[in-house]
Short mmCIF file of C-alpha atoms in Angstrom, two decimals:
data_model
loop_
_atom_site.label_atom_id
_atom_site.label_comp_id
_atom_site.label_asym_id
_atom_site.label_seq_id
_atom_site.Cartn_x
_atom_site.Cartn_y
_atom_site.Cartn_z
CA UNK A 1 -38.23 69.03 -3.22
CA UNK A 2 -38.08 72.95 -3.73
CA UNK A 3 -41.13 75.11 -3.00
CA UNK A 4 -41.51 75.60 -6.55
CA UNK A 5 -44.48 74.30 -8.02
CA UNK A 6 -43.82 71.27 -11.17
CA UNK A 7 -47.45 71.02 -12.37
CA UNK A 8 -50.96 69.66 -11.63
CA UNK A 9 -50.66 66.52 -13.17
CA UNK A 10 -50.61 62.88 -10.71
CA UNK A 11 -48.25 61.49 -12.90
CA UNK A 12 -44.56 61.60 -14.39
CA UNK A 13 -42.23 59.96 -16.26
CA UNK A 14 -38.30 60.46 -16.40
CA UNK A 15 -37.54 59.95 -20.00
CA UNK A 16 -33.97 59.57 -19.12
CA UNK A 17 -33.19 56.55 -18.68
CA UNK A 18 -31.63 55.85 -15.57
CA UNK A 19 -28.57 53.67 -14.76
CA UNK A 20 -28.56 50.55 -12.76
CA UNK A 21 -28.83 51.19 -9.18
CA UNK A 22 -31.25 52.52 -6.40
CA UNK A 23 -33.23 56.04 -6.95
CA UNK A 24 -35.85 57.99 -4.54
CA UNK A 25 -38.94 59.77 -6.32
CA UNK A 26 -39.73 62.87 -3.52
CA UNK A 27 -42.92 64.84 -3.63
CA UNK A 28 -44.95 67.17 -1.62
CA UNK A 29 -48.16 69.30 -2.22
CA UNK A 30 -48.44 73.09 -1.64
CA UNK A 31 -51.84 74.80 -1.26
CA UNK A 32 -52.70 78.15 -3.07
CA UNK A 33 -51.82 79.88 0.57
CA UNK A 34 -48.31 78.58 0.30
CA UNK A 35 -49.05 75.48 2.56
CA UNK A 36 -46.54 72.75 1.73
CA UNK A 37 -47.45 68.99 2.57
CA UNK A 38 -45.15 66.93 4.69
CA UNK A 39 -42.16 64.82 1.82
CA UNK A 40 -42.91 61.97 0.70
CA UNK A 41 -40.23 59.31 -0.64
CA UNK A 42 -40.25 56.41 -2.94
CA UNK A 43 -37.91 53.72 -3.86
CA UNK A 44 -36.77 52.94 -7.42
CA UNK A 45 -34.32 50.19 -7.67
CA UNK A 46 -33.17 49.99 -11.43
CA UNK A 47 -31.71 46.71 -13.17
CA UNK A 48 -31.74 46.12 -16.94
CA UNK A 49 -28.49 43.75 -17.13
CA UNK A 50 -29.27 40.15 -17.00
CA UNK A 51 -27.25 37.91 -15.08
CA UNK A 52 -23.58 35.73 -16.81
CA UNK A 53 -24.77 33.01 -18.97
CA UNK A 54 -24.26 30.05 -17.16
CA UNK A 55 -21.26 27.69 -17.82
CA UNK A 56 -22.13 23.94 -17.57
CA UNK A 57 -19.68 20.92 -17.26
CA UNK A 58 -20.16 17.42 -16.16
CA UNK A 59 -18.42 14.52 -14.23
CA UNK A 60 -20.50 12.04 -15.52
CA UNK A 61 -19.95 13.13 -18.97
CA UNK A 62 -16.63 15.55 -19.09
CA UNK A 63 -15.99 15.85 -23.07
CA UNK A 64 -19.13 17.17 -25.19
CA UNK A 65 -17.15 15.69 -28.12
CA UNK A 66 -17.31 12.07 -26.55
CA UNK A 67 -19.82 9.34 -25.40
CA UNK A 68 -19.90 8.08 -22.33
CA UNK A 69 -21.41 4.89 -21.42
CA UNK A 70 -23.13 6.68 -17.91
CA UNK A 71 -26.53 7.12 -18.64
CA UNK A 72 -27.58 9.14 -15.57
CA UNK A 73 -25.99 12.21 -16.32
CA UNK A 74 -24.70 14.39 -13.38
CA UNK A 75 -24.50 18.29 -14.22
CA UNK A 76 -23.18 21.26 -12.71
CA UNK A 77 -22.45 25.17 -14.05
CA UNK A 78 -20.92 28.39 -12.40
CA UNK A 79 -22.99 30.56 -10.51
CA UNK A 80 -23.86 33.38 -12.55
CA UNK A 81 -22.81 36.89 -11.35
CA UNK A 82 -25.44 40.01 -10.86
CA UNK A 83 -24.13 42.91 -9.95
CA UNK A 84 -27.62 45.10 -9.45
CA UNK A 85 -30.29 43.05 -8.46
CA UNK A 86 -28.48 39.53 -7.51
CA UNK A 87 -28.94 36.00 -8.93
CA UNK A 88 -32.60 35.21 -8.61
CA UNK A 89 -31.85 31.64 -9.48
CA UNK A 90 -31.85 29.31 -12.92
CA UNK A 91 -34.19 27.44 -15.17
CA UNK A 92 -33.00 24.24 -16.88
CA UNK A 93 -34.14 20.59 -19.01
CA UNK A 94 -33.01 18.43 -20.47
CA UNK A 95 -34.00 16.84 -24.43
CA UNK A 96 -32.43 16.30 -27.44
CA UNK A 97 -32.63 19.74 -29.35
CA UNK A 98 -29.45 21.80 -29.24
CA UNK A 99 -30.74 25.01 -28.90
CA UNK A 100 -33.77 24.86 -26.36
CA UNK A 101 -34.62 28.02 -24.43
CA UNK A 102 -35.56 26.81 -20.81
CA UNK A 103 -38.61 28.55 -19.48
CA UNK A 104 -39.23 31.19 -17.35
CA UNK A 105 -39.91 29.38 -14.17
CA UNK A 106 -36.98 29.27 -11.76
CA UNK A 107 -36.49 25.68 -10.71
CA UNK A 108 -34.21 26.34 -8.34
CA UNK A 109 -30.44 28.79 -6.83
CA UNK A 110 -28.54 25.00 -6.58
CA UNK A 111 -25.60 24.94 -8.92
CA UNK A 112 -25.89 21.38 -9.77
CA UNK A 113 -28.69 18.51 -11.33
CA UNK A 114 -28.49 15.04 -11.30
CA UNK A 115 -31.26 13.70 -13.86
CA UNK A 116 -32.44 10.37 -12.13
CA UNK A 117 -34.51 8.88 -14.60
CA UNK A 118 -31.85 6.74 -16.74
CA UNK A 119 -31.57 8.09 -20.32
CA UNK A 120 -31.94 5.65 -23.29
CA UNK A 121 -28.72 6.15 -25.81
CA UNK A 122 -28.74 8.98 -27.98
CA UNK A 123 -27.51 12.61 -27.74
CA UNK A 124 -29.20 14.97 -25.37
CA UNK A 125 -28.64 18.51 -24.12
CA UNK A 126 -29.11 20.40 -21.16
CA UNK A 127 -30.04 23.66 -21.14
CA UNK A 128 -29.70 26.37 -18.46
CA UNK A 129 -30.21 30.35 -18.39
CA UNK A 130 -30.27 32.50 -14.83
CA UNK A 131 -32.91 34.88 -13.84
CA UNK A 132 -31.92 38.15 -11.57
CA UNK A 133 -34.18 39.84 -8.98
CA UNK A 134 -35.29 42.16 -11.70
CA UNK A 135 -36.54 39.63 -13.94
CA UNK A 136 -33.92 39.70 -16.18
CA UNK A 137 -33.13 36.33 -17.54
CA UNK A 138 -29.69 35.25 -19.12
CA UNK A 139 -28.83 33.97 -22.38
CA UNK A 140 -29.27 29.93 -21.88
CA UNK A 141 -26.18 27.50 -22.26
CA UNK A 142 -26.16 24.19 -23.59
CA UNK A 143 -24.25 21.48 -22.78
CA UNK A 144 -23.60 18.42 -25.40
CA UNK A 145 -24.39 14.85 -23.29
CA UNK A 146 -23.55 11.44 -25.41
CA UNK A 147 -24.86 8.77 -24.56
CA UNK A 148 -24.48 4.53 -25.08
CA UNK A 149 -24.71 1.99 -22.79
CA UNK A 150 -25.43 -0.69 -25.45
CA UNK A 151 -21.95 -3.04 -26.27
CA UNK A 152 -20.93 -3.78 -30.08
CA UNK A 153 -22.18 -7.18 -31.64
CA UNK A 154 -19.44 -9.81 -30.34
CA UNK A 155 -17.46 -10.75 -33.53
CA UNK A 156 -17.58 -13.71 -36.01
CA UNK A 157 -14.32 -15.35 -36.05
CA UNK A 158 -13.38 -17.04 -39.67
CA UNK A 159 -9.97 -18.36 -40.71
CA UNK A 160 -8.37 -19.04 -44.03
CA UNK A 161 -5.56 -21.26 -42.40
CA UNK A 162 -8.05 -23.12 -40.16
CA UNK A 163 -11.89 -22.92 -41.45
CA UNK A 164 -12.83 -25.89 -39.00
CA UNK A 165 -12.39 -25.57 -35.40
CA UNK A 166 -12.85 -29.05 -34.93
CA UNK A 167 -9.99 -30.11 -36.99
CA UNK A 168 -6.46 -30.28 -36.87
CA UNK A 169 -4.53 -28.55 -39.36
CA UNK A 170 -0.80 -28.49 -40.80
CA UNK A 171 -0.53 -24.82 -40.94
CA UNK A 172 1.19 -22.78 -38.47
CA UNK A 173 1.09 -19.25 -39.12
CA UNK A 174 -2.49 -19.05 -38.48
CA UNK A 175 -4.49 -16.36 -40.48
CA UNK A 176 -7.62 -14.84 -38.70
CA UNK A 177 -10.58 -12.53 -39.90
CA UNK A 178 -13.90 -11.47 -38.40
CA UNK A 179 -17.12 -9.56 -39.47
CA UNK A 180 -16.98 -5.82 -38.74
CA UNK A 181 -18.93 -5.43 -35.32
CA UNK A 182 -22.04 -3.42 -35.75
CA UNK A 183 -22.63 -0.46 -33.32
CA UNK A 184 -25.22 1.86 -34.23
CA UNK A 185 -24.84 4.52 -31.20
CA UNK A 186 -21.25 5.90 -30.51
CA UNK A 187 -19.96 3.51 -33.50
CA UNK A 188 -17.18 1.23 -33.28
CA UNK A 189 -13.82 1.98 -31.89
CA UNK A 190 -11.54 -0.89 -32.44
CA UNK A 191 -10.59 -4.76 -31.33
CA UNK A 192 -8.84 -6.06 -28.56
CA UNK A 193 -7.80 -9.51 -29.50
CA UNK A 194 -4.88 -12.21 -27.91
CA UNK A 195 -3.69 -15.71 -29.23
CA UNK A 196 -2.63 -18.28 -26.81
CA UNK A 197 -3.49 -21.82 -24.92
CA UNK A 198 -6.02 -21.40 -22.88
CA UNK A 199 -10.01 -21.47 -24.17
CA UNK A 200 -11.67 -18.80 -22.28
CA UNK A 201 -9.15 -16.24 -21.66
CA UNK A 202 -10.85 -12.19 -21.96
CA UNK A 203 -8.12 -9.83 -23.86
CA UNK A 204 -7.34 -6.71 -22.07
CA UNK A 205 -8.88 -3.71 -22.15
CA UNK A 206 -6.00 -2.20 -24.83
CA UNK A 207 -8.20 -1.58 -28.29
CA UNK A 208 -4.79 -3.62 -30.79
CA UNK A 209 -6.46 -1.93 -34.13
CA UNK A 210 -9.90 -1.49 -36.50
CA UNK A 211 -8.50 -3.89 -38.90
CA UNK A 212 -10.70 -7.13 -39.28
CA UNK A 213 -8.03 -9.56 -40.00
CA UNK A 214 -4.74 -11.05 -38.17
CA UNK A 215 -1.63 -12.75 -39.18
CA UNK A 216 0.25 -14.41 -36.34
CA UNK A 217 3.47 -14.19 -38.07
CA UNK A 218 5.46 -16.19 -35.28
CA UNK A 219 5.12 -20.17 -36.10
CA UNK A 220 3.47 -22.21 -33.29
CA UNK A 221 4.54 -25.37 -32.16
CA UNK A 222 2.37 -28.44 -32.64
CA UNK A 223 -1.20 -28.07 -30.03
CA UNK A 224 -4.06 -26.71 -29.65
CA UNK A 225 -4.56 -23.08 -29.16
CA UNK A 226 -7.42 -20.43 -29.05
CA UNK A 227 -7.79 -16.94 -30.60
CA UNK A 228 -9.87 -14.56 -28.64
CA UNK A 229 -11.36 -10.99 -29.28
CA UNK A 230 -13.67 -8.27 -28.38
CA UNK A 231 -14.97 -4.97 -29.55
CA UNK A 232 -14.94 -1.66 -27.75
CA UNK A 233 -17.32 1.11 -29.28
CA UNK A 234 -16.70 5.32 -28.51
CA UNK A 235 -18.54 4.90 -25.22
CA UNK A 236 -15.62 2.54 -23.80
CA UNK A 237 -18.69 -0.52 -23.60
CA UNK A 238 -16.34 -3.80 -24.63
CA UNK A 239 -18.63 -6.84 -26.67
CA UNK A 240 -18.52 -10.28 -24.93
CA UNK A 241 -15.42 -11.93 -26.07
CA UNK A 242 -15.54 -14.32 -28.79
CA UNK A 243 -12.84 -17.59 -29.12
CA UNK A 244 -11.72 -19.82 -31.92
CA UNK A 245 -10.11 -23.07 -31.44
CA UNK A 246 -7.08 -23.57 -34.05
CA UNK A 247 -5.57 -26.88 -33.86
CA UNK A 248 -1.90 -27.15 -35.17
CA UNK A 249 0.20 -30.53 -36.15
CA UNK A 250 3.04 -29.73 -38.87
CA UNK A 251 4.90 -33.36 -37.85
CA UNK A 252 3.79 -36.43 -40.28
CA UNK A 253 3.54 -39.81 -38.29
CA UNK A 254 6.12 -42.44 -37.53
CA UNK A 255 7.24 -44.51 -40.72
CA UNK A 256 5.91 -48.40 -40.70
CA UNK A 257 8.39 -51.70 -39.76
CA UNK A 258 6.49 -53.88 -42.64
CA UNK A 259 6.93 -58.15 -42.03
CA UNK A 260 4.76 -60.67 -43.28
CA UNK A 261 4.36 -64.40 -42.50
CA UNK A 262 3.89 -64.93 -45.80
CA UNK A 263 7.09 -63.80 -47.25
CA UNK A 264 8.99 -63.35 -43.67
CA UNK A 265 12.30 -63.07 -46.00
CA UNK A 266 12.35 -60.03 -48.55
CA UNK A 267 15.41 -61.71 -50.33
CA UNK A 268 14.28 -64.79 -50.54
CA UNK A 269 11.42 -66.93 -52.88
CA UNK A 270 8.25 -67.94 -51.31
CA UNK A 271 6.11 -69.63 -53.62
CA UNK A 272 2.95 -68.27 -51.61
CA UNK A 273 0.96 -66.17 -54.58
CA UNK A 274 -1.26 -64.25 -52.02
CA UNK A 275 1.03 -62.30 -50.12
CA UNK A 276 -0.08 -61.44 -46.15
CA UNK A 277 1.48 -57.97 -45.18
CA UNK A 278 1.37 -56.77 -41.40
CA UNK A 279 2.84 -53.25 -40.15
CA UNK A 280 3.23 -51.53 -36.99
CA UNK A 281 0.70 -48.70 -35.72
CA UNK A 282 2.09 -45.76 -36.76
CA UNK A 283 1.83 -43.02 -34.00
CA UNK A 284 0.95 -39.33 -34.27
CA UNK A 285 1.47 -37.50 -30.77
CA UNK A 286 -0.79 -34.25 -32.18
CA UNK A 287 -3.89 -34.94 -34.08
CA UNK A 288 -3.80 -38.69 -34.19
CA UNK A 289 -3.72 -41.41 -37.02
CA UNK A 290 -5.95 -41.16 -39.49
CA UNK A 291 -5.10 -43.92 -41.51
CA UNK A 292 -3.17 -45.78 -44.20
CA UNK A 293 -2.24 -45.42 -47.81
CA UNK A 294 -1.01 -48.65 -49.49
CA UNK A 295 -0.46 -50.28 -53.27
CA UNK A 296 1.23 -52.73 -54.23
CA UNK A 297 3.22 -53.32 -57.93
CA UNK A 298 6.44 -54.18 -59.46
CA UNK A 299 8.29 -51.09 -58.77
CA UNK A 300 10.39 -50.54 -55.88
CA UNK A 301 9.93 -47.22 -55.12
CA UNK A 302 6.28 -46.34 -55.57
CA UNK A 303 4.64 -43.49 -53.54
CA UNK A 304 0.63 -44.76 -52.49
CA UNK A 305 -1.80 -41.75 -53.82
CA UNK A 306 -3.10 -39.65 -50.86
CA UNK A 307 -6.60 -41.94 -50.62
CA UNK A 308 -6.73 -43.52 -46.85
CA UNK A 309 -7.39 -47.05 -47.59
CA UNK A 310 -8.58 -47.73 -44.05
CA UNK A 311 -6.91 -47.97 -40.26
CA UNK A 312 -6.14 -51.98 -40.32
CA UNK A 313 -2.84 -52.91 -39.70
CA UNK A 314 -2.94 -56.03 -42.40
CA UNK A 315 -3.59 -56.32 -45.71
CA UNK A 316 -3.66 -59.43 -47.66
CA UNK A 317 -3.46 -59.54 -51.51
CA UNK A 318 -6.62 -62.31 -52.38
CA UNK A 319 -5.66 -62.22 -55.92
CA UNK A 320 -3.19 -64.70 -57.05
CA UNK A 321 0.11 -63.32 -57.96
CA UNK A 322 2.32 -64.54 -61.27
CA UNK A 323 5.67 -65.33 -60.51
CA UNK A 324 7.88 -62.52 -60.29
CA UNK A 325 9.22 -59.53 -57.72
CA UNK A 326 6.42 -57.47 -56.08
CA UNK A 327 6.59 -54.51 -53.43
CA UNK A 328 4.14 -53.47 -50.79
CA UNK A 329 4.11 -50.04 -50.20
CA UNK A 330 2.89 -48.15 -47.46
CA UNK A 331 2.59 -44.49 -45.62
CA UNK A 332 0.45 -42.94 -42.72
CA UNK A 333 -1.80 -40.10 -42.36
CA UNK A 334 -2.57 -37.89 -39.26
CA UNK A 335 -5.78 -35.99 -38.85
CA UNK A 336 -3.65 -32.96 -40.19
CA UNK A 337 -3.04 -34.02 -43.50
CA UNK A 338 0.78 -35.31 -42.87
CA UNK A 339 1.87 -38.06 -44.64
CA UNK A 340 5.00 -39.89 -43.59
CA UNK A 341 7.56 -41.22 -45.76
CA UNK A 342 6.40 -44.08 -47.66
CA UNK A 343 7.97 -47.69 -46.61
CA UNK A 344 8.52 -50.48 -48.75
CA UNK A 345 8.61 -54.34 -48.86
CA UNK A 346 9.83 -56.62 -51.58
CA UNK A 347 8.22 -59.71 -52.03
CA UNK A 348 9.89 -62.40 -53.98
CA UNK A 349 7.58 -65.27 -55.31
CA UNK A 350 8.07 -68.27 -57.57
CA UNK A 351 6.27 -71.56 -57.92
CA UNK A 352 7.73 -74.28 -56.48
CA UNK A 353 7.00 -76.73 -60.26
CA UNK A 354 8.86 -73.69 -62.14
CA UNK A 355 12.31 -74.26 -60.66
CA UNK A 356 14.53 -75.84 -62.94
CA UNK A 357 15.94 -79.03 -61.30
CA UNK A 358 19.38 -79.27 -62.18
CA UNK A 359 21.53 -82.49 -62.59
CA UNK A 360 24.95 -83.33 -63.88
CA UNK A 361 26.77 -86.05 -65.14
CA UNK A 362 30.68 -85.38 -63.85
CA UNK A 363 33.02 -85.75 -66.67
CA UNK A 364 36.48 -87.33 -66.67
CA UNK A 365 39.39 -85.70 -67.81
CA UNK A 366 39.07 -87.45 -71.27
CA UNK A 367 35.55 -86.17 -71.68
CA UNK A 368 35.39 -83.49 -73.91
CA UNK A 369 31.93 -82.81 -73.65
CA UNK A 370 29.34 -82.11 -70.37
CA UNK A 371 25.72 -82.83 -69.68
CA UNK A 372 23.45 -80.34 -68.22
CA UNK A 373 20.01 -82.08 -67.14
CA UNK A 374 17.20 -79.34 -66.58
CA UNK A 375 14.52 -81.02 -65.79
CA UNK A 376 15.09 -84.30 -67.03
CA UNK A 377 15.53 -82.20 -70.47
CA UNK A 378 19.49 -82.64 -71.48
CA UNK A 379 21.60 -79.53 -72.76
CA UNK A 380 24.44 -80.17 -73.86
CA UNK A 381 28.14 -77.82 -74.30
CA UNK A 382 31.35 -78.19 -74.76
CA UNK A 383 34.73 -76.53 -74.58
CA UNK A 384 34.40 -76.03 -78.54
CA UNK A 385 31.74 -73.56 -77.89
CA UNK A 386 31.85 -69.61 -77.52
CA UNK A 387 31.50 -68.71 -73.71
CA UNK A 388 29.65 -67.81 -72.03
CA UNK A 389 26.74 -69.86 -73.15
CA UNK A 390 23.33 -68.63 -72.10
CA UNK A 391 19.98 -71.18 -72.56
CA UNK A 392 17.08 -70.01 -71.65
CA UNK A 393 14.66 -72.56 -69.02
CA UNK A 394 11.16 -70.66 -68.30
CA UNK A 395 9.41 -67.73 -67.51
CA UNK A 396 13.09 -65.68 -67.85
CA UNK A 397 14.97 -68.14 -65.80
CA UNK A 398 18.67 -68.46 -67.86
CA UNK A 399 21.11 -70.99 -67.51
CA UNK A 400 24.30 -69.60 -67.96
CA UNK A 401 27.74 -71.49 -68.50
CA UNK A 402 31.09 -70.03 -67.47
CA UNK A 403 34.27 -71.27 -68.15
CA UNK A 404 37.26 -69.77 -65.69
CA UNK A 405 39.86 -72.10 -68.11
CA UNK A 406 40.54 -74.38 -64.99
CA UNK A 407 36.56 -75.44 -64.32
CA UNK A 408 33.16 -74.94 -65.67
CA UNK A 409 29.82 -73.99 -63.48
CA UNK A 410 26.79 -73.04 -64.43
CA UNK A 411 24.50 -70.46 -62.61
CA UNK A 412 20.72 -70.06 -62.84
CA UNK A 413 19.61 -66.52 -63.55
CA UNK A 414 16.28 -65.54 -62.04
CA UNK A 415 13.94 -62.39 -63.76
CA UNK A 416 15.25 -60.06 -61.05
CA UNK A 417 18.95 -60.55 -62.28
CA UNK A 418 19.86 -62.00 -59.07
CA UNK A 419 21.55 -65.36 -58.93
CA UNK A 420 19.58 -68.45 -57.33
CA UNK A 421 22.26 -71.19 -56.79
CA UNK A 422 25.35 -72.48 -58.63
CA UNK A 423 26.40 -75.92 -59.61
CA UNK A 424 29.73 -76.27 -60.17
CA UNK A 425 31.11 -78.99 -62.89
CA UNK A 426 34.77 -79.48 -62.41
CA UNK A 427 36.61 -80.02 -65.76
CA UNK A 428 40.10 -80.58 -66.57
CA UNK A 429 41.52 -80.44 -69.93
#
């Protein structure tokens, strides 16, 4: 300093304020002789600017916007710049506020912080700010972490098409649904789901959709096959996979060859009243034969109701039939709910006492008038008469007379309009 005296005083403050950088305070004491004291100096180092804000980022956990199923989070940040004083070092947490002010206790000058104690899911933050040799601390900066190592709920499966896994069915566009899966951290992100043959097979790791419902639009051949799925939530965790067993037969079973030892014949009369029906097993190379469907009436082309009567392969009628034309009816059933086609067999029967026992007396060529004995019961026509002439035995059995001007005959005409025998009566006139 000068020799000029500043003052008495042991104190002084420069009420400019200084820039950052390095100053020197100088003094030295003079004496009313003019005696000046040897200089002394003293350091002033100035810094009022805080250090950068650090900036955080993550490889455990790169996008703030998205979860991520790590839940030992692995941080890092630039190293803050300080011009004056230099980077003292930083002061970071972690919790679950967004805008936590770390302390003001340097923890440490690393650039980097792993947090080893595994985090339970949720959202956290971490929070750093950087301190400079002056004491100036930064603004803090927070970094989003997301967090969910928990997997969705597997899925229910359901189907419209197939509600029983256990059963075979004859639809073959399957149609599939399943209960939204439930995930109450980073929330559900889609379904990965795959239809095919085999019963445990995992689909990839490709989310197909959100939608809780499939069509598979393509028709499967007969089998068995298995729809699988899985749910992936925001964190990328993927549910267990679920599978449902769908069981597909669209082809009915073989028709029936029908024979019976009762009425071996179905165009001839049998005058057994209790018909005994037999039929090959029907086979069914999907879901098996279920059973039969059978009736039996006067109609010829009767469809049996959809009731399975049982799985025998015989059937005998135990109540006595009238005389008259019958059919048996029959069709098969797989475990699908395919009927075949419905087969028939006609059964002819007629008491042996009921057929009209014809006899004749042959005429000569003077005889102008024949004899017809049905049983033992005479009937007699001439050529006088209108032809043909039709005389009626029992139970719709006819007698009918023809006349082909060179010979008469006489046919017997049974209740199904089919002709029994002839007997021919030669007659010349």
């Amino acid at each position: 300093p000068d020799d000029t005296i500043d003052g008495t005083n042991t104190a002084y403050i420069h009420n400019v304020s200084l820039a950052n950088g390095i100053y020197y305070f100088h003094i030295k004491a003079g004496d009313r002789a003019g005696n000046w004291s040897d200089v002394n100096h003293y350091r002033i180092q100035v810094d009022t600017k805080p250090p950068d804000v650090p900036v955080s980022f993550s490889i455990s956990h790169p996008d703030q916007s998205k979860w991520y199923t790590a839940n030992i989070p692995s941080l890092s940040w630039t190293a803050s710049c300080d011009d004056a004083s230099g980077l003292a070092g930083y002061s970071y947490l972690i919790d679950k506020k967004s805008n936590t002010i770390p302390n003001d206790t340097i923890k440490g000058a690393d650039v980097s912080y792993v947090h080893n104690v595994p985090l339970t899911n949720g959202i956290y933050y971490f929070h750093v700010k950087a301190r400079d040799h002056a004491g100036n601390w930064s603004n803090a900066n927070h970094y989003k972490i997301q967090v969910d190592a928990k997997s969705p709920d597997i899925p229910v499966i359901f189907s419209s098409s197939h509600p029983d896994p256990s059963k075979w069915y004859a639809a073959n566009v399957p149609s599939i649904t399943w209960n939204t899966s439930c995930d109450d951290v980073s929330g559900l992100a889609g379904y990965s789901y795959w239809l095919d043959e085999n019963s445990w097979t995992i689909p990839d790791d490709t989310i197909d959709g959100t939608n809780t419902a499939y069509i598979h639009n393509v028709s499967l051949a007969n089998g068995t096959y298995y729809f699988h799925i899985k749910a992936s939530d925001h964190a990328g965790n993927w549910s267990n996979a679920n599978h449902y067993k769908i069981q597909v037969d669209t082809q009915p079973p073989t028709t029936h060859v029908i024979y019976s030892i009762s009425h071996p014949d179905p165009n001839k009369w049998y005058a057994a009243n209790t018909p005994s029906l037999m039929w090959n097993t029907s086979s069914d190379d999907a879901s098996g034969l279920a059973g039969y469907s059978y009736q039996l009436d006067e109609n010829s082309g009767t469809i049996p109701d959809d009731l399975i009567e049982g799985t025998n392969t015989a059937y005998i009628h135990n109540v006595s039939l009238v005389d008259g034309i019958y059919y048996f009816h029959i069709k098969a059933r797989d475990y699908a709910g395919n009927w075949s086609n419905a087969s028939h067999y006609k059964i002819k029967i007629q008491q042996a006492d009921k057929i009209p026992v014809l006899s004749v007396r042959q005429p000569s060529k003077q005889i102008r008038t024949v004899t017809v004995t049905v049983n033992n019961s005479p009937i007699r026509s001439g050529p006088g008469e209108t032809y043909p002439v039709i005389t009626k035995v029992s139970d719709g059995i006819q007698l009918i007379l023809i006349d082909d001007s060179k010979k008469w005959y006489y046919q017997v005409k049974l209740p199904d309009n089919s002709i029994g025998w002839i007997l021919y009566i030669n007659c010349q006139w």
